[in-house]
PDB file of C-alpha atoms in Angstrom:
ATOM      1  CA  MET A1160      30.269  26.268 -38.678  1.00  0.00           C
ATOM      2  CA  LYS A1161      26.544  26.056 -39.295  1.00  0.00           C
ATOM      3  CA  ARG A1162      26.619  22.320 -38.453  1.00  0.00           C
ATOM      4  CA  TYR A1163      28.302  23.026 -35.141  1.00  0.00           C
ATOM      5  CA  LEU A1164      25.654  25.600 -34.183  1.00  0.00           C
ATOM      6  CA  ILE A1165      22.838  23.183 -35.044  1.00  0.00           C
ATOM      7  CA  PHE A1166      24.565  20.437 -33.073  1.00  0.00           C
ATOM      8  CA  LEU A1167      25.023  22.813 -30.114  1.00  0.00           C
ATOM      9  CA  PHE A1168      21.334  23.804 -30.148  1.00  0.00           C
ATOM     10  CA  ILE A1169      20.296  20.148 -30.233  1.00  0.00           C
ATOM     11  CA  ILE A1170      22.538  19.355 -27.250  1.00  0.00           C
ATOM     12  CA  ILE A1171      21.224  22.357 -25.287  1.00  0.00           C
ATOM     13  CA  GLY A1172      17.642  21.456 -26.178  1.00  0.00           C
ATOM     14  CA  LEU A1173      18.040  17.889 -24.991  1.00  0.00           C
ATOM     15  CA  ALA A1174      19.736  18.977 -21.784  1.00  0.00           C
ATOM     16  CA  ALA A1175      16.897  21.431 -21.070  1.00  0.00           C
ATOM     17  CA  CYS A1176      14.222  18.724 -21.307  1.00  0.00           C
ATOM     18  CA  GLU A1177      13.130  17.502 -17.924  1.00  0.00           C
ATOM     19  CA  THR A1178      12.409  13.823 -17.580  1.00  0.00           C
ATOM     20  CA  ASP A1179       9.707  12.757 -15.197  1.00  0.00           C
ATOM     21  CA  SER A1180      10.675   9.097 -14.899  1.00  0.00           C
ATOM     22  CA  GLU A1181      11.734   9.597 -11.276  1.00  0.00           C
ATOM     23  CA  CYS A1182       8.399  11.259 -10.495  1.00  0.00           C
ATOM     24  CA  ARG A1183       6.380   8.454 -12.055  1.00  0.00           C
ATOM     25  CA  GLN A1184       8.178   5.804 -10.019  1.00  0.00           C
ATOM     26  CA  THR A1185       7.100   7.320  -6.697  1.00  0.00           C
ATOM     27  CA  GLU A1186       3.715   8.782  -7.642  1.00  0.00           C
ATOM     28  CA  THR A1187       1.623   6.148  -5.872  1.00  0.00           C
ATOM     29  CA  ILE A1188       1.766   6.522  -2.114  1.00  0.00           C
ATOM     30  CA  ARG A1189       0.972   3.243  -0.339  1.00  0.00           C
ATOM     31  CA  CYS A1190      -0.421   2.383   3.060  1.00  0.00           C
ATOM     32  CA  VAL A1191       1.504  -0.361   4.874  1.00  0.00           C
ATOM     33  CA  VAL A1192      -0.624  -2.886   6.769  1.00  0.00           C
ATOM     34  CA  VAL A1193       1.059  -5.320   9.176  1.00  0.00           C
ATOM     35  CA  PHE A1194      -0.397  -8.438  10.806  1.00  0.00           C
ATOM     36  CA  SER A1195      -0.546  -9.694  14.346  1.00  0.00           C
ATOM     37  CA  CYS A1196      -2.159 -13.137  14.401  1.00  0.00           C
ATOM     38  CA  ASP A1197      -3.281 -15.521  17.127  1.00  0.00           C
ATOM     39  CA  SER A1198      -4.065 -19.174  16.685  1.00  0.00           C
ATOM     40  CA  LEU A1199      -5.018 -21.967  19.079  1.00  0.00           C
ATOM     41  CA  VAL A1200      -2.354 -24.656  19.025  1.00  0.00           C
ATOM     42  CA  SER A1201      -2.483 -28.001  20.755  1.00  0.00           C
ATOM     43  CA  ASN A1202       0.658 -29.805  21.838  1.00  0.00           C
ATOM     44  CA  GLU A1203       0.040 -33.184  23.489  1.00  0.00           C
ATOM     45  CA  ASP A1204      -2.211 -32.274  26.474  1.00  0.00           C
ATOM     46  CA  THR A1205      -1.693 -28.511  26.313  1.00  0.00           C
ATOM     47  CA  ILE A1206      -3.669 -25.974  24.316  1.00  0.00           C
ATOM     48  CA  TYR A1207      -2.136 -22.523  23.987  1.00  0.00           C
ATOM     49  CA  ILE A1208      -2.370 -19.416  21.856  1.00  0.00           C
ATOM     50  CA  ALA A1209       0.480 -18.905  19.397  1.00  0.00           C
ATOM     51  CA  THR A1210       1.168 -15.395  18.131  1.00  0.00           C
ATOM     52  CA  PHE A1211       2.757 -14.907  14.722  1.00  0.00           C
ATOM     53  CA  THR A1212       3.109 -12.221  12.069  1.00  0.00           C
ATOM     54  CA  ASN A1213       3.421 -14.197   8.810  1.00  0.00           C
ATOM     55  CA  ILE A1214       0.325 -15.465   7.045  1.00  0.00           C
ATOM     56  CA  ASP A1215       0.706 -18.575   4.903  1.00  0.00           C
ATOM     57  CA  SER A1216      -1.563 -17.524   2.024  1.00  0.00           C
ATOM     58  CA  VAL A1217      -2.792 -14.007   1.155  1.00  0.00           C
ATOM     59  CA  THR A1218      -4.994 -12.785  -1.684  1.00  0.00           C
ATOM     60  CA  VAL A1219      -5.976  -9.091  -1.830  1.00  0.00           C
ATOM     61  CA  GLN A1220      -8.329  -7.515  -4.347  1.00  0.00           C
ATOM     62  CA  GLY A1221      -9.737  -3.999  -4.451  1.00  0.00           C
ATOM     63  CA  VAL A1222     -13.511  -3.917  -3.944  1.00  0.00           C
ATOM     64  CA  GLY A1223     -15.231  -2.582  -7.051  1.00  0.00           C
ATOM     65  CA  THR A1224     -12.214  -3.242  -9.261  1.00  0.00           C
ATOM     66  CA  ASP A1225     -10.821  -6.257 -11.021  1.00  0.00           C
ATOM     67  CA  SER A1226      -7.258  -5.585  -9.880  1.00  0.00           C
ATOM     68  CA  VAL A1227      -5.651  -8.256  -7.721  1.00  0.00           C
ATOM     69  CA  LEU A1228      -2.740  -6.883  -5.684  1.00  0.00           C
ATOM     70  CA  TYR A1229      -1.697 -10.160  -4.050  1.00  0.00           C
ATOM     71  CA  LYS A1230      -2.689 -13.562  -5.432  1.00  0.00           C
ATOM     72  CA  ASN A1231      -2.080 -16.514  -3.138  1.00  0.00           C
ATOM     73  CA  LYS A1232       1.153 -14.895  -1.911  1.00  0.00           C
ATOM     74  CA  LYS A1233       2.996 -17.053   0.616  1.00  0.00           C
ATOM     75  CA  SER A1234       4.477 -16.085   3.985  1.00  0.00           C
ATOM     76  CA  VAL A1235       3.267 -12.475   4.101  1.00  0.00           C
ATOM     77  CA  SER A1236       3.861 -10.254   7.130  1.00  0.00           C
ATOM     78  CA  LYS A1237       2.768  -6.917   5.646  1.00  0.00           C
ATOM     79  CA  LEU A1238       0.771  -5.486   2.756  1.00  0.00           C
ATOM     80  CA  SER A1239       1.507  -2.380   0.726  1.00  0.00           C
ATOM     81  CA  LEU A1240      -1.855  -1.010  -0.422  1.00  0.00           C
ATOM     82  CA  PRO A1241      -2.668   2.080  -2.496  1.00  0.00           C
ATOM     83  CA  LEU A1242      -5.493   4.242  -1.178  1.00  0.00           C
ATOM     84  CA  ARG A1243      -8.116   5.812  -3.417  1.00  0.00           C
ATOM     85  CA  SER A1244      -7.571   9.497  -4.119  1.00  0.00           C
ATOM     86  CA  ASP A1245     -11.087  10.112  -5.494  1.00  0.00           C
ATOM     87  CA  THR A1246     -12.908   9.208  -2.273  1.00  0.00           C
ATOM     88  CA  THR A1247     -12.254   8.987   1.463  1.00  0.00           C
ATOM     89  CA  GLU A1248     -12.951   5.260   1.764  1.00  0.00           C
ATOM     90  CA  THR A1249     -10.898   2.385   0.368  1.00  0.00           C
ATOM     91  CA  ARG A1250     -12.055  -1.241   0.554  1.00  0.00           C
ATOM     92  CA  TYR A1251     -10.097  -4.439  -0.018  1.00  0.00           C
ATOM     93  CA  HIS A1252     -11.356  -8.013  -0.100  1.00  0.00           C
ATOM     94  CA  LEU A1253      -8.855 -10.126   1.869  1.00  0.00           C
ATOM     95  CA  THR A1254      -8.469 -13.887   1.767  1.00  0.00           C
ATOM     96  CA  LEU A1255      -6.115 -14.954   4.562  1.00  0.00           C
ATOM     97  CA  ASN A1256      -5.458 -18.684   4.911  1.00  0.00           C
ATOM     98  CA  GLU A1257      -8.742 -19.399   3.078  1.00  0.00           C
ATOM     99  CA  GLN A1258     -10.783 -17.143   5.408  1.00  0.00           C
ATOM    100  CA  GLU A1259     -12.326 -13.948   4.030  1.00  0.00           C
ATOM    101  CA  ASP A1260     -12.945 -10.435   5.256  1.00  0.00           C
ATOM    102  CA  THR A1261     -13.304  -6.949   3.837  1.00  0.00           C
ATOM    103  CA  LEU A1262     -10.844  -4.334   5.078  1.00  0.00           C
ATOM    104  CA  VAL A1263     -12.301  -0.823   5.136  1.00  0.00           C
ATOM    105  CA  ILE A1264      -9.870   2.098   5.456  1.00  0.00           C
ATOM    106  CA  LEU A1265     -11.259   5.589   6.087  1.00  0.00           C
ATOM    107  CA  HIS A1266      -8.909   8.451   5.212  1.00  0.00           C
ATOM    108  CA  THR A1267      -8.636  12.042   4.050  1.00  0.00           C
ATOM    109  CA  ASN A1268      -6.719  12.991   0.912  1.00  0.00           C
ATOM    110  CA  ASN A1269      -4.269  15.890   0.662  1.00  0.00           C
ATOM    111  CA  GLU A1270      -2.933  16.938  -2.738  1.00  0.00           C
ATOM    112  CA  TYR A1271       0.617  18.207  -2.929  1.00  0.00           C
ATOM    113  CA  PHE A1272       1.853  19.942  -6.083  1.00  0.00           C
ATOM    114  CA  VAL A1273       5.416  18.888  -6.902  1.00  0.00           C
ATOM    115  CA  SER A1274       6.186  20.453 -10.292  1.00  0.00           C
ATOM    116  CA  LEU A1275       4.837  20.711 -13.812  1.00  0.00           C
ATOM    117  CA  ALA A1276       6.781  17.622 -14.808  1.00  0.00           C
ATOM    118  CA  CYS A1277       5.748  15.577 -11.792  1.00  0.00           C
ATOM    119  CA  GLY A1278       2.246  16.886 -11.208  1.00  0.00           C
ATOM    120  CA  CYS A1279       0.479  16.284  -7.894  1.00  0.00           C
ATOM    121  CA  PHE A1280       1.002  13.631  -5.285  1.00  0.00           C
ATOM    122  CA  VAL A1281      -1.849  12.634  -3.016  1.00  0.00           C
ATOM    123  CA  PHE A1282      -0.885  12.031   0.584  1.00  0.00           C
ATOM    124  CA  HIS A1283      -3.387  10.487   2.980  1.00  0.00           C
ATOM    125  CA  GLU A1284      -4.283  10.895   6.645  1.00  0.00           C
ATOM    126  CA  LEU A1285      -5.762   7.750   8.157  1.00  0.00           C
ATOM    127  CA  ASP A1286      -8.860   7.988  10.318  1.00  0.00           C
ATOM    128  CA  THR A1287      -9.666   4.352  11.058  1.00  0.00           C
ATOM    129  CA  ALA A1288      -9.587   0.836   9.662  1.00  0.00           C
ATOM    130  CA  PHE A1289     -11.845  -2.126  10.378  1.00  0.00           C
ATOM    131  CA  GLY A1290     -13.025  -5.465   9.071  1.00  0.00           C
ATOM    132  CA  THR A1291     -16.618  -6.287   8.169  1.00  0.00           C
ATOM    133  CA  ASN A1292     -16.822 -10.099   8.441  1.00  0.00           C
ATOM    134  CA  GLY A1293     -15.178 -10.938  11.779  1.00  0.00           C
ATOM    135  CA  LEU A1294     -11.803 -12.306  10.663  1.00  0.00           C
ATOM    136  CA  ILE A1295     -10.178  -8.980  11.559  1.00  0.00           C
ATOM    137  CA  GLN A1296     -10.732  -8.889  15.332  1.00  0.00           C
ATOM    138  CA  ASN A1297      -9.328  -5.413  15.842  1.00  0.00           C
ATOM    139  CA  SER A1298      -7.176  -2.806  14.129  1.00  0.00           C
ATOM    140  CA  GLN A1299      -4.846  -0.060  15.235  1.00  0.00           C
ATOM    141  CA  VAL A1300      -3.706   2.964  13.260  1.00  0.00           C
ATOM    142  CA  ILE A1301      -0.005   3.115  14.092  1.00  0.00           C
ATOM    143  CA  ASN A1302       0.935   6.067  11.912  1.00  0.00           C
ATOM    144  CA  THR A1303      -1.818   8.303  10.498  1.00  0.00           C
ATOM    145  CA  ALA A1304       0.363   9.959   7.837  1.00  0.00           C
ATOM    146  CA  VAL A1305       0.580   7.876   4.644  1.00  0.00           C
ATOM    147  CA  GLN A1306       3.468   9.558   2.844  1.00  0.00           C
ATOM    148  CA  ASN A1307       5.849   6.765   1.894  1.00  0.00           C
ATOM    149  CA  THR A1308       6.225   3.011   2.115  1.00  0.00           C
ATOM    150  CA  GLU A1309       8.893   3.049   4.805  1.00  0.00           C
ATOM    151  CA  GLN A1310       6.543   3.212   7.803  1.00  0.00           C
ATOM    152  CA  ASP A1311       3.883   0.830   9.072  1.00  0.00           C
ATOM    153  CA  ASN A1312       0.485   2.525   9.100  1.00  0.00           C
ATOM    154  CA  ILE A1313      -2.089  -0.044  10.247  1.00  0.00           C
ATOM    155  CA  ARG A1314      -1.854  -3.165  12.416  1.00  0.00           C
ATOM    156  CA  LEU A1315      -4.548  -5.808  11.922  1.00  0.00           C
ATOM    157  CA  TYR A1316      -5.261  -8.291  14.704  1.00  0.00           C
ATOM    158  CA  ILE A1317      -6.376 -11.599  13.194  1.00  0.00           C
ATOM    159  CA  SER A1318      -7.534 -14.825  14.892  1.00  0.00           C
ATOM    160  CA  PHE A1319      -7.512 -18.129  13.065  1.00  0.00           C
TER     161      PHE A1319
END
């Protein structure tokens, strides 16, 4: 009988433990950046502007870190980028089809307490985004609330 009670307490104890594996999978909230690109194309005697959304080669690295998020990734139409929770400015060095620019994203951070097991999530509100070297011609904040990876947040207008 004593064995059964010990076994029962072990089962109850294990069932009472809360796993946080689901929390850890979704802890990083990412900003989704999409591309709209223009390029001059010549066809026989005609020169025209072609608009496309996929970039042939993309490398993305956080400025001030050694982490590379995308390394020579092919045929990319959008980026999923984490924003810094310790400051209101996040910078990424972009190499798009061998041309370089720095993407600067200005945002505010909002902490949201989930539970003791999960801790806090940091959601972001986007203010603006811009490039510093001229490759990024313009940008548009489509959705200011960065809460999940299902919605596009920023559109970058690129000219090659």
